[in-house]
Short mmCIF file of C-alpha atoms in Angstrom, two decimals:
data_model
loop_
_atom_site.label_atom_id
_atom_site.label_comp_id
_atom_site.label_asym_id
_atom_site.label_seq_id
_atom_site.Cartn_x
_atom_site.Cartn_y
_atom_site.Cartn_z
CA UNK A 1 -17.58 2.16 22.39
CA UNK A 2 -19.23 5.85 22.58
CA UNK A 3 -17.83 6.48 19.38
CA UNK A 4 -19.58 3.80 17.79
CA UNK A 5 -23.03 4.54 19.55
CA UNK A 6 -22.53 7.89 18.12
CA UNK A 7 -21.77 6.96 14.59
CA UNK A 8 -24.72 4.67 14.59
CA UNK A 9 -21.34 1.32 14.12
CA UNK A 10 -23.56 -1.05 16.96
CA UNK A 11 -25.05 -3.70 14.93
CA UNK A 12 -28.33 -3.27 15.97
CA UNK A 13 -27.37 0.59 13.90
CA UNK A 14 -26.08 -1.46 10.75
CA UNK A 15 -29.18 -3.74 10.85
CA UNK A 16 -27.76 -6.32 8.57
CA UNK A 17 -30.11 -7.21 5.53
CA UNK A 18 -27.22 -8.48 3.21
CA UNK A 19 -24.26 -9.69 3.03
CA UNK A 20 -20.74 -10.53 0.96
CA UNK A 21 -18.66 -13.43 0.75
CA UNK A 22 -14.88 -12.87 0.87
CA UNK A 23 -12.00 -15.15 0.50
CA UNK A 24 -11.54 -16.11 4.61
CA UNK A 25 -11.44 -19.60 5.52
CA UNK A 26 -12.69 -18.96 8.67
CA UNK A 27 -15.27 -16.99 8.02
CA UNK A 28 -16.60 -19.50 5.89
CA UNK A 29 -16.37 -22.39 8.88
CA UNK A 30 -18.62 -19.30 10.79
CA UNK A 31 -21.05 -18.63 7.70
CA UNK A 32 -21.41 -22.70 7.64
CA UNK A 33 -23.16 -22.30 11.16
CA UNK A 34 -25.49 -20.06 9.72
CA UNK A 35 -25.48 -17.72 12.25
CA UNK A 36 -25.04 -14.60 10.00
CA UNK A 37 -28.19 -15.74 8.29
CA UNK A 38 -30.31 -15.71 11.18
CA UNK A 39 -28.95 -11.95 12.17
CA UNK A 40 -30.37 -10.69 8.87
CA UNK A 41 -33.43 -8.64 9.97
CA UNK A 42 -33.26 -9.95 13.32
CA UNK A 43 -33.42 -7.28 15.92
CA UNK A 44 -33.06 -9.12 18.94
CA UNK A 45 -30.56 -11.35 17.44
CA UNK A 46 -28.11 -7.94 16.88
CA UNK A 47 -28.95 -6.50 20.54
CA UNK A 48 -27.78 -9.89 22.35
CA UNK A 49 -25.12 -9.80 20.02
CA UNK A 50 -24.31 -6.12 20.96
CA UNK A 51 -24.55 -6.94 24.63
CA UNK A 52 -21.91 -10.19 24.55
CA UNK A 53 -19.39 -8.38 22.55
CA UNK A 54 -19.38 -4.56 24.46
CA UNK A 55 -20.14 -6.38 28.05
CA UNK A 56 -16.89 -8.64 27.43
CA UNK A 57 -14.37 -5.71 28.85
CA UNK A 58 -16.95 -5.38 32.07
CA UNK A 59 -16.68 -9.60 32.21
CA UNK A 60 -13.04 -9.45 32.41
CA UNK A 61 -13.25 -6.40 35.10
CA UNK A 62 -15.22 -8.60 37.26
CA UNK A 63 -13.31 -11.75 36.73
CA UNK A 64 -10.09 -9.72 38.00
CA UNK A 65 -12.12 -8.12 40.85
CA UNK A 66 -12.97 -11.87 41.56
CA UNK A 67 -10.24 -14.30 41.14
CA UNK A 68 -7.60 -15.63 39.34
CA UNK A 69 -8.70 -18.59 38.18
CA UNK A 70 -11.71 -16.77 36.34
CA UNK A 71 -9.20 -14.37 34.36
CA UNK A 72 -7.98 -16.86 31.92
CA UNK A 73 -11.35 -18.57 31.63
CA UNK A 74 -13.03 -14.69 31.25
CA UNK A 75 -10.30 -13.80 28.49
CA UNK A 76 -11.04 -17.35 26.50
CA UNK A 77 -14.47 -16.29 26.21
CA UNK A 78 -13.96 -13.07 25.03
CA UNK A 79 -11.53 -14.27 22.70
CA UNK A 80 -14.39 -16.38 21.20
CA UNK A 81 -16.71 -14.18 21.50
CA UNK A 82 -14.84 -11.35 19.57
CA UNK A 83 -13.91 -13.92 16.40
CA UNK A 84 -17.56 -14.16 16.25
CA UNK A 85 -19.17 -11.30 16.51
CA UNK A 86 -16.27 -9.53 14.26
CA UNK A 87 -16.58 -12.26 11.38
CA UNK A 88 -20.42 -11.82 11.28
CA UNK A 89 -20.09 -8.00 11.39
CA UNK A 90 -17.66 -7.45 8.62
CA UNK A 91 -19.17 -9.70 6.44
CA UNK A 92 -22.28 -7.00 6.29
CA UNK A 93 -21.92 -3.42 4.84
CA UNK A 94 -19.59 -2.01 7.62
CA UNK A 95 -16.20 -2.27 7.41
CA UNK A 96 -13.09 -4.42 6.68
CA UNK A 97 -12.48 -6.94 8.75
CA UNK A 98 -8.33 -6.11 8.92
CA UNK A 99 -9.23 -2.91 11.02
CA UNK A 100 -10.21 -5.61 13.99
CA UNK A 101 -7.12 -7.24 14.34
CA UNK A 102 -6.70 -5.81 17.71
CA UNK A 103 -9.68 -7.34 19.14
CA UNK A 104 -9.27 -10.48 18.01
CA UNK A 105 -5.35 -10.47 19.19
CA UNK A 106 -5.64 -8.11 22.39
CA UNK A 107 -7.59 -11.46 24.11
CA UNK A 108 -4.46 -13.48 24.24
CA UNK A 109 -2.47 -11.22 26.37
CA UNK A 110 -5.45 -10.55 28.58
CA UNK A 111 -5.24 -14.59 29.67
CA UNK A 112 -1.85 -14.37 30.92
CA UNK A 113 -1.81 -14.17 34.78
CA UNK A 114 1.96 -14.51 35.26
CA UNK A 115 4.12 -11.11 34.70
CA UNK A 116 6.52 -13.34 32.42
CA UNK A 117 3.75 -14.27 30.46
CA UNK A 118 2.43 -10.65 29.94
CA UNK A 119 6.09 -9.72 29.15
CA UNK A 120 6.00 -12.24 26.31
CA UNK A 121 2.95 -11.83 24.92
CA UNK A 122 3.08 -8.15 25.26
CA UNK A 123 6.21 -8.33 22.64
CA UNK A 124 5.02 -10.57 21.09
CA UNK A 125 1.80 -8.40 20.11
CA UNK A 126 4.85 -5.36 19.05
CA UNK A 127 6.20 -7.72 16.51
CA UNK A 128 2.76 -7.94 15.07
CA UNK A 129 2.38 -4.72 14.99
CA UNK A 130 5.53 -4.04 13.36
CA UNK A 131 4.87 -6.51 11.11
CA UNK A 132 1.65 -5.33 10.03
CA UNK A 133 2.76 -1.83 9.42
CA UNK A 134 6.00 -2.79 8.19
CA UNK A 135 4.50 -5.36 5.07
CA UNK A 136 1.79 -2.71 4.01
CA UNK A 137 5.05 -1.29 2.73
CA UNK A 138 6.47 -4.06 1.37
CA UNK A 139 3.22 -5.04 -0.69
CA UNK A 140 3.80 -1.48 -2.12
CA UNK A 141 6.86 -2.22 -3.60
CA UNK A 142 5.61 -5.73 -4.68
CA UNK A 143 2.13 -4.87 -6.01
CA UNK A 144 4.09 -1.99 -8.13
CA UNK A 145 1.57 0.53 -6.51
CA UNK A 146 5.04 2.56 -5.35
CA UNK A 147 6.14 2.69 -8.74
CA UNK A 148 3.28 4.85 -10.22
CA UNK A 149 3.09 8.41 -10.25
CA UNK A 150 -0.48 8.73 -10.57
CA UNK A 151 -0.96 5.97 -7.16
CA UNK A 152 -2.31 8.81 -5.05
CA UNK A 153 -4.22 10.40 -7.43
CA UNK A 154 -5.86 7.38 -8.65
CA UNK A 155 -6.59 6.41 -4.85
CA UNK A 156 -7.69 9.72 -4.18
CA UNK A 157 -10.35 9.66 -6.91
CA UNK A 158 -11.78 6.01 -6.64
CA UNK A 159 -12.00 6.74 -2.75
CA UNK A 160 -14.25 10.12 -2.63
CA UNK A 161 -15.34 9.64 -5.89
CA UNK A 162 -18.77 9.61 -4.46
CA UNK A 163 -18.35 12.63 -2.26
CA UNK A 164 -16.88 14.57 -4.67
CA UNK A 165 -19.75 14.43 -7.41
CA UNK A 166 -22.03 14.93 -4.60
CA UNK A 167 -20.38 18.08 -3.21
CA UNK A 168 -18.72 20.01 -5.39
CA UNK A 169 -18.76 23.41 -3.95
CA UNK A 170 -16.78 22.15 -0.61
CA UNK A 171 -13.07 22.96 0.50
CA UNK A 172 -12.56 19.52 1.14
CA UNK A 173 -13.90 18.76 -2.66
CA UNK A 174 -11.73 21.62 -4.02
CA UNK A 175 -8.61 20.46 -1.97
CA UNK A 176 -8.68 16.49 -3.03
CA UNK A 177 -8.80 17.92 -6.73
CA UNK A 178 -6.03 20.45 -6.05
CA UNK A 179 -4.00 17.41 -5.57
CA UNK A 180 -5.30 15.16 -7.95
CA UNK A 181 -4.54 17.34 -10.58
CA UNK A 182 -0.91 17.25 -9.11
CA UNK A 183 0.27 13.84 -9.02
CA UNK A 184 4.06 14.71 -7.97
CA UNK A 185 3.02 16.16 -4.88
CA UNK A 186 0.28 13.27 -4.14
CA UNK A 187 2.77 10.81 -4.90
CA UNK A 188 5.27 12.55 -2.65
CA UNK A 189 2.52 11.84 0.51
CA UNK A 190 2.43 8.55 -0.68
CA UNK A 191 6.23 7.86 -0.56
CA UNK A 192 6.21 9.48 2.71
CA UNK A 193 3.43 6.84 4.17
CA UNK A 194 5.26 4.15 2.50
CA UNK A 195 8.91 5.45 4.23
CA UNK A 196 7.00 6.16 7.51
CA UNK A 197 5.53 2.55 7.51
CA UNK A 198 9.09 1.05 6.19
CA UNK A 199 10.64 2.69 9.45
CA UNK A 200 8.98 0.11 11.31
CA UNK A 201 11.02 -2.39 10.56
CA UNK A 202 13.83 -0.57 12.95
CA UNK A 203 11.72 -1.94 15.82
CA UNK A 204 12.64 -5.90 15.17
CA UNK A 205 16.52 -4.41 15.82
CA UNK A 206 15.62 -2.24 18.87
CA UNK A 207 13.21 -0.62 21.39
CA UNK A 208 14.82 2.46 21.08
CA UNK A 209 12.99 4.04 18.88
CA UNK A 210 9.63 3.18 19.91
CA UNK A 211 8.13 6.77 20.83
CA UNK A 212 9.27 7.53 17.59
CA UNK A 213 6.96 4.71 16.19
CA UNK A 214 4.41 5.81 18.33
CA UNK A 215 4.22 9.56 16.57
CA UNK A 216 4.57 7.96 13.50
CA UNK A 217 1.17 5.84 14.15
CA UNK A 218 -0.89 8.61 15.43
CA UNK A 219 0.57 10.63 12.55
CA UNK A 220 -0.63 7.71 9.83
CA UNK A 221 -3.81 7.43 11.53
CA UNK A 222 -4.44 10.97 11.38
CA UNK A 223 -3.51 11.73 8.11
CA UNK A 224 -5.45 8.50 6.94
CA UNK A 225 -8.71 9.72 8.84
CA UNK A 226 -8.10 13.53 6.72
CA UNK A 227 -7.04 12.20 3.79
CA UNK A 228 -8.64 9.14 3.29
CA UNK A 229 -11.53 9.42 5.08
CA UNK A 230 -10.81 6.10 7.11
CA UNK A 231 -11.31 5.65 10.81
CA UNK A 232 -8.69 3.47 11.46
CA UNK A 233 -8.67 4.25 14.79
CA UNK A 234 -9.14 0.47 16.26
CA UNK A 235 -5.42 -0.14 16.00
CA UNK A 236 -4.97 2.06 18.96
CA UNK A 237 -4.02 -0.69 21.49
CA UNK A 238 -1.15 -1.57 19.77
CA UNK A 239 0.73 1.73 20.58
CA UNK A 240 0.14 0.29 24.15
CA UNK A 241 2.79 -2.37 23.01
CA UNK A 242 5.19 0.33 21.85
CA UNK A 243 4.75 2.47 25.41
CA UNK A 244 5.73 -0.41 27.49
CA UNK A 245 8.43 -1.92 25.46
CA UNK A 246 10.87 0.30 27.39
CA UNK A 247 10.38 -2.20 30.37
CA UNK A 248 13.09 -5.38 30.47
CA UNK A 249 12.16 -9.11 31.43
CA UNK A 250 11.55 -9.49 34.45
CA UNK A 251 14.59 -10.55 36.30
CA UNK A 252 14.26 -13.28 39.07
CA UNK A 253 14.96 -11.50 41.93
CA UNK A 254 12.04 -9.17 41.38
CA UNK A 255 9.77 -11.78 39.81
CA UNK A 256 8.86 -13.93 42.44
CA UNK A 257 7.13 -10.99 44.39
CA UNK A 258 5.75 -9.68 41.22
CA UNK A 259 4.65 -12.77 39.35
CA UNK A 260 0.88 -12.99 39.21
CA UNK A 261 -0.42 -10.11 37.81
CA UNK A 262 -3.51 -10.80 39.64
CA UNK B 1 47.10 -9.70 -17.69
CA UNK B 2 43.68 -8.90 -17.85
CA UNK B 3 42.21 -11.88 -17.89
CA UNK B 4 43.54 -12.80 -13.90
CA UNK B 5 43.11 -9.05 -13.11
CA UNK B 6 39.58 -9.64 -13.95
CA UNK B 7 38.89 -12.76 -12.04
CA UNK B 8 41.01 -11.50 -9.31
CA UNK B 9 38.29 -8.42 -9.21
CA UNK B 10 35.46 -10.97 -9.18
CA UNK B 11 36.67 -12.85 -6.31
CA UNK B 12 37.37 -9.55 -4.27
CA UNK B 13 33.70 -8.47 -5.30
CA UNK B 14 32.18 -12.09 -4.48
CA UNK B 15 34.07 -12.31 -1.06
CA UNK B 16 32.99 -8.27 -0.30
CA UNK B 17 29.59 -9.85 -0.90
CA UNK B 18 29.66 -12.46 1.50
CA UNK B 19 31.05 -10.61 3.98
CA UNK B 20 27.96 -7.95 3.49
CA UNK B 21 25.78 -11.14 3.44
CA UNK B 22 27.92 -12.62 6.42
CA UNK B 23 27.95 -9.32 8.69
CA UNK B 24 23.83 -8.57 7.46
CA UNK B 25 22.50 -12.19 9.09
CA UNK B 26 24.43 -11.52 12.23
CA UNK B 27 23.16 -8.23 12.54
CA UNK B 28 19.73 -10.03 12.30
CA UNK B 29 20.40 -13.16 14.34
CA UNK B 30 21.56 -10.67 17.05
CA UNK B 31 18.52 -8.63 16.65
CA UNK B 32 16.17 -7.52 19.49
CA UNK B 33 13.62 -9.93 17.77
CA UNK B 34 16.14 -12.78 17.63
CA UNK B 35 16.97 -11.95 21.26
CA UNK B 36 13.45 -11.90 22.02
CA UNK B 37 12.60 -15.71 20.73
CA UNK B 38 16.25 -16.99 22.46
CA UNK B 39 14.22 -15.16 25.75
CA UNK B 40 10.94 -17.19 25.21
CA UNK B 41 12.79 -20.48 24.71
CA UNK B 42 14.22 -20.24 27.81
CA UNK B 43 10.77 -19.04 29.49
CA UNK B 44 8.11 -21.68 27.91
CA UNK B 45 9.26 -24.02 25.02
CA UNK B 46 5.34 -24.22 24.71
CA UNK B 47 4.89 -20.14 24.36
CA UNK B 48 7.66 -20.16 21.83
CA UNK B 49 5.89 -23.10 19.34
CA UNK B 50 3.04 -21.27 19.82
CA UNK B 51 3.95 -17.69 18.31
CA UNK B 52 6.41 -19.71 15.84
CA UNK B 53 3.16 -21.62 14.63
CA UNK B 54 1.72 -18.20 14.27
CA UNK B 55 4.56 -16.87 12.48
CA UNK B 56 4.66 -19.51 9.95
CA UNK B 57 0.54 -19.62 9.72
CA UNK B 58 1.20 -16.07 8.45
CA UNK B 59 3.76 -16.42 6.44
CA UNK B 60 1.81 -19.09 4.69
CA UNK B 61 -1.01 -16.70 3.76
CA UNK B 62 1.56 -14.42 2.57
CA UNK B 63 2.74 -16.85 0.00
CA UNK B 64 -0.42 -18.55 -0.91
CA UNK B 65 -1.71 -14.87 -1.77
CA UNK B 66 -5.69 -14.23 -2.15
CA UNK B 67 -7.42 -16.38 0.52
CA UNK B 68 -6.46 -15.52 4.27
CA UNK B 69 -7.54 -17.36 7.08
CA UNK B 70 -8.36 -15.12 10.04
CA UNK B 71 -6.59 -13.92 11.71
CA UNK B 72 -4.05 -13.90 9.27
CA UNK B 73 -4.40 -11.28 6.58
CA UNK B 74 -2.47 -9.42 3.82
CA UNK B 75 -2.44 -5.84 4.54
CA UNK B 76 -1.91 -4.69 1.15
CA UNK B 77 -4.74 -2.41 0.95
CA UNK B 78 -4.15 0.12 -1.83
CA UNK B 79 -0.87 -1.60 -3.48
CA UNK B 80 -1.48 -2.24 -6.73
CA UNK B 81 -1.54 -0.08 -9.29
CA UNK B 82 -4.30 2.39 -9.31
CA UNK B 83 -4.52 4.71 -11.81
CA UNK B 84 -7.12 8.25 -12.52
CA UNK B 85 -9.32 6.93 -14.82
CA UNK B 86 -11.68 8.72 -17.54
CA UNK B 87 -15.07 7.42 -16.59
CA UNK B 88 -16.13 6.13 -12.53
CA UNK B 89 -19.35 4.65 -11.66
CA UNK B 90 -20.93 6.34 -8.78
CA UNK B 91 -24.29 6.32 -6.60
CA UNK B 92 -26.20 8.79 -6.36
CA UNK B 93 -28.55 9.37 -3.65
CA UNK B 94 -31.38 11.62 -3.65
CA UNK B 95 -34.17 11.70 -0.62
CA UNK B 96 -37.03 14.06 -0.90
CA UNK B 97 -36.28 15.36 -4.40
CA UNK B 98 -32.79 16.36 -2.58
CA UNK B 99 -29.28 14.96 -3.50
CA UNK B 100 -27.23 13.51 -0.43
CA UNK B 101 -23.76 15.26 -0.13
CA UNK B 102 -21.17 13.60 1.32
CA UNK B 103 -19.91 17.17 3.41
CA UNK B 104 -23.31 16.71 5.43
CA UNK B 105 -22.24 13.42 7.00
CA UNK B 106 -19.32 12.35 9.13
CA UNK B 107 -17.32 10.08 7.21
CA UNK B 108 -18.88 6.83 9.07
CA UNK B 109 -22.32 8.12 8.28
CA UNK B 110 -21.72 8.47 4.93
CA UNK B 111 -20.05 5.12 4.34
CA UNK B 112 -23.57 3.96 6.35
CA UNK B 113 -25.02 5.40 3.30
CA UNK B 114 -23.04 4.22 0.86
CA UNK B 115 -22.16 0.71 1.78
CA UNK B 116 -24.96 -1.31 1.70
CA UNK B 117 -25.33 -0.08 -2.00
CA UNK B 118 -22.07 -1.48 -3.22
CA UNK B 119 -22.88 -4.57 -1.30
CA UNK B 120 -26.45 -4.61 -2.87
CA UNK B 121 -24.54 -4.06 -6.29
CA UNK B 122 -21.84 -6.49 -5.55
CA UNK B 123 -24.41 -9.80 -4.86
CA UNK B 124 -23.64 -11.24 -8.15
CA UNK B 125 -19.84 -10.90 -7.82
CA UNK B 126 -20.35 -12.37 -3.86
CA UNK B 127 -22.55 -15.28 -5.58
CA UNK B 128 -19.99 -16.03 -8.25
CA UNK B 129 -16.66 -16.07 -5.92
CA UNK B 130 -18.87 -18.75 -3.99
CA UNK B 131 -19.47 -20.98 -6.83
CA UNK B 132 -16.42 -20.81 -8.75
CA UNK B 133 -13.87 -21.10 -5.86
CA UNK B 134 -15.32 -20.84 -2.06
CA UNK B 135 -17.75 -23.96 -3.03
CA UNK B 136 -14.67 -25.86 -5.24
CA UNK B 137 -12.24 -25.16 -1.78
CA UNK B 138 -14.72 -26.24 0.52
CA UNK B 139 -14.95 -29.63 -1.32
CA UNK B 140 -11.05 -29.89 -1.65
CA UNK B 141 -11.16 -29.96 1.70
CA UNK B 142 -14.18 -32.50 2.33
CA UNK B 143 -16.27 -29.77 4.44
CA UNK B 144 -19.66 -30.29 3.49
CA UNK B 145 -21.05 -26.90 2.59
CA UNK B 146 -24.89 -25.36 2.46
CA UNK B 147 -25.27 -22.87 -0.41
CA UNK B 148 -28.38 -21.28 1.30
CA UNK B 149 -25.72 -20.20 3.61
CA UNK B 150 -23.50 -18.57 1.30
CA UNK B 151 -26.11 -17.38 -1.88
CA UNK B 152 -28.17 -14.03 -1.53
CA UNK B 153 -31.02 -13.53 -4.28
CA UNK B 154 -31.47 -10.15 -5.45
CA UNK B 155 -35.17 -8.88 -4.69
CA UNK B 156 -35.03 -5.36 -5.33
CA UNK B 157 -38.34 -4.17 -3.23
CA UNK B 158 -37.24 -5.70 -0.57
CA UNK B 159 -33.79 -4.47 -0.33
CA UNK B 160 -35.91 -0.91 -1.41
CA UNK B 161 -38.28 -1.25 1.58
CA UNK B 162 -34.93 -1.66 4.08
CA UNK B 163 -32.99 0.81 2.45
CA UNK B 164 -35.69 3.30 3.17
CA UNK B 165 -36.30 2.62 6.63
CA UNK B 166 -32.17 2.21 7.14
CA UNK B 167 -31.37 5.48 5.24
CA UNK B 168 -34.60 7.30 7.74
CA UNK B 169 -32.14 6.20 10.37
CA UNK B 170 -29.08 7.10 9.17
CA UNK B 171 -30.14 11.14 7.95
CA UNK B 172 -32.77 11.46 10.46
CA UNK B 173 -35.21 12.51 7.86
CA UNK B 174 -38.14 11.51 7.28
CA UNK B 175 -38.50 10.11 3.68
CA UNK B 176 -41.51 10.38 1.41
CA UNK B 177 -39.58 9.95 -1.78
CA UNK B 178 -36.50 8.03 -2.47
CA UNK B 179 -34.33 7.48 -5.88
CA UNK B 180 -30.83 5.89 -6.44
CA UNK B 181 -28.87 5.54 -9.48
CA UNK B 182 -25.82 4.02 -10.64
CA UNK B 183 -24.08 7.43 -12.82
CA UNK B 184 -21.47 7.38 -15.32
CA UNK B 185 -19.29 10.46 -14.03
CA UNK B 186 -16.27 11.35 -16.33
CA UNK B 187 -13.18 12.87 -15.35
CA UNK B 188 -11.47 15.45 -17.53
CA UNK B 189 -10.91 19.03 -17.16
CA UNK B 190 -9.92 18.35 -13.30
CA UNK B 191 -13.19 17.69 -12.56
CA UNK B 192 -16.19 14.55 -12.08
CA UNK B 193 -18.32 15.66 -14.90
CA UNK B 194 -21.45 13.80 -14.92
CA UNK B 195 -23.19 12.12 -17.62
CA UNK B 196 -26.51 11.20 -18.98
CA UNK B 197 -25.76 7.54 -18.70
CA UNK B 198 -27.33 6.34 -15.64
CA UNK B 199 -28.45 2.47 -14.42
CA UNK B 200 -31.18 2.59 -11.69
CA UNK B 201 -30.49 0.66 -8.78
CA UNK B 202 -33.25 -2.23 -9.94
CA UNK B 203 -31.34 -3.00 -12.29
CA UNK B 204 -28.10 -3.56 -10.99
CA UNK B 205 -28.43 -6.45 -9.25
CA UNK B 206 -31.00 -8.81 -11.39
#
């Protein structure tokens, strides 16, 4: 949340004034209401926005502090309220809307109140995650993007092409070329991502090797912040998935003092 | 004779085969995932419909390829075949007779910068997806649908008159003049080379 306030990512900072279609059934049952029409130059519209979506967490806090009952109810509405505010966001000049997947799926285990449920959903959130890593290899293979030598130098270039005409005298200028003009050794980083996300699919067949996963992530997201220039840093919670997989299911001896969560 | 030494080979390939096929699925029916869904039966018939609906819903937008349906997406992002290409389009963004440079900004403030051009740029395109297919969909599927809700117009002075104030915010500088252009860069000799071939943002979008 600080980061964003920093980096200027709060919608009242983006202050929508246009926006893009894109190919979402859903977002076009939310661009039906109209509602990211009335954000566009609408300054209070993006601070009430602001408020619902960053004051969700603090809901939930007090709904736990509170009672049980209002957990569920707490983690519905933030569940709404994130599909929302997410499908009007990314539809202005911020940034995908993929790179929110955790706040639009983090919701569902936050309305379990039984330790069972948690358990479930909890794995059920690591197979997603798997998933997701695991097929952004697999579209490699079938888009053909792993079978071209020039794939990372082409990315490189139509990524910072911008930044590169605009500063040519920096290292970071002079280092993107030095390995554009070698597409063996950009391709090589590219097989590598491609291997590290394949190696995901290990975790379908067992837990072991989660920590391993976990390096791996912070690894890709580093290298795709350097590299890339992408802050993907909003899949975070899902490493929380791949901490606690080590736990087993509850058994029923322990459960029935441990059930409710809250 | 050859002819039964050959088919006898087949057979022993086919059945070798099988038996890869054979041991592969039970290696994957006893899975940890596998395990996991025989768990969840067990727990809440109702929790297991519910994440095999969700497996399916995504497995549908897999194989219907190009429109997803939140939040079920492709993640295919940089798949298909890129390649370095001679000539790129790129903005160029100068404030107060200076050029913006992209090692001056954090790479969220420069995609600030940066964004809402390509957006501004891309209205047409955003205009045309709805009225060849979003618009055509919507109807398939008997939702009634408002256009003013999905069409943009492209007024340059307004978009201008933001911009200006937006970009103020963004550099923390205060502007008193303001150009952008739409550059033909080339790429040879390792490098972006730029060229005189330039379309001013007014007329981009039009």
């Amino acid at each position: 949340m600080l980061s964003k306030l920093l980096n200027g990512l709060f919608l009242f900072q983006v202050k929508p004034f246009l926006f893009n279609n894109r190919f979402d059934l859903f977002t076009w049952m939310i661009m039906k209401t109209g509602l990211h029409q009335w954000l566009l130059n609408n300054p209070y519209g993006w601070i009430v926005c602001d408020v619902f979506f960053y004051s969700m967490p603090l809901l939930y806090l007090f709904a736990y502090k509170t009672s049980t009952r209002l957990v569920s109810a707490a983690a519905v509405v933030m569940l709404v309220v994130n599909f929302i505010y997410i499908q009007c966001y990314t539809l202005y000049p911020t940034s995908s809307v993929e790179g929110f997947i955790a706040w639009l799926l983090f919701p569902f285990l936050l309305m379990c109140i039984t330790l069972k449920n948690f358990y479930f959903i909890l794995h059920a959130l690591r197979y997603f995650f798997l998933f997701f890593i695991t097929s952004a290899a697999v579209w490699k293979f079938v888009q053909g993007g792993i079978f071209n030598i020039e794939q990372m130098s082409g990315i490189l270039l139509f990524q910072h092409k911008e930044y590169l005409a605009s500063s040519p005298d920096s290292w970071y200028t002079s280092f993107i070329y030095w390995l554009v003009s070698r597409p063996y050794i950009s391709y090589f980083l590219y097989l590598t991502a491609t291997v590290l996300e394949l190696s995901f699919i290990t975790g379908f067949f067992t837990r072991k090797r989660d920590y391993f996963l976990v390096g791996a992530s912070i690894v890709f997201l580093l290298t795709d912040s350097f590299l890339m220039r992408i802050p993907y840093w909003e899949i975070t919670p899902f490493l929380i998935t791949l901490v606690f997989s080590k736990y087993s299911f509850p058994s029923s001896a322990t459960f029935k003092e441990r059930n409710r969560l809250v | 004779m050859p002819y039964r030494k050959g088919v006898a080979h087949l057979s022993a390939n086919f059945l070798q085969v099988v038996n890869i096929i054979f041991v592969t699925m039970r290696r994957v029916t006893s899975s940890h995932f596998f395990m996991y869904l025989r768990q969840l039966q067990k727990h809440s018939p109702l929790l297991t419909a519910l994440v095999i609906i969700f497996i399916c819903a995504q497995l549908f937008v897999i194989l219907i390829w190009g429109i997803v349906i939140t939040p079920f997406y492709n993640y295919g992002m940089f798949s298909e075949v890129i390649k370095v290409k001679n000539a790129y389009q790129i903005f160029e963004v100068e404030l107060n007779g200076k050029r913006l440079r992209g090692k001056d900004f954090s790479p969220q403030k420069w995609d600030k910068i940066l964004l809402p051009l390509q957006f501004y740029a891309g209205i047409k395109t955003s205009n045309q997806l709805y009225k060849s297919d979003i618009k055509r969909l919507l109807y398939k599927m008997r939702i009634p649908a408002n256009d003013a809700n999905f069409l943009l117009t492209c007024n340059y002075q307004q978009f201008e008159n933001w911009y200006k104030d937006y970009l103020q915010d963004v550099t923390n500088q205060k502007i008193e003049a303001f150009a952008v252009s739409y550059r033909n860069y080339q790429y040879h000799s390792n490098k972006l080379q730029t060229s005189p071939t330039a379309i001013p943002l007014s007329q981009i979008c039009r």
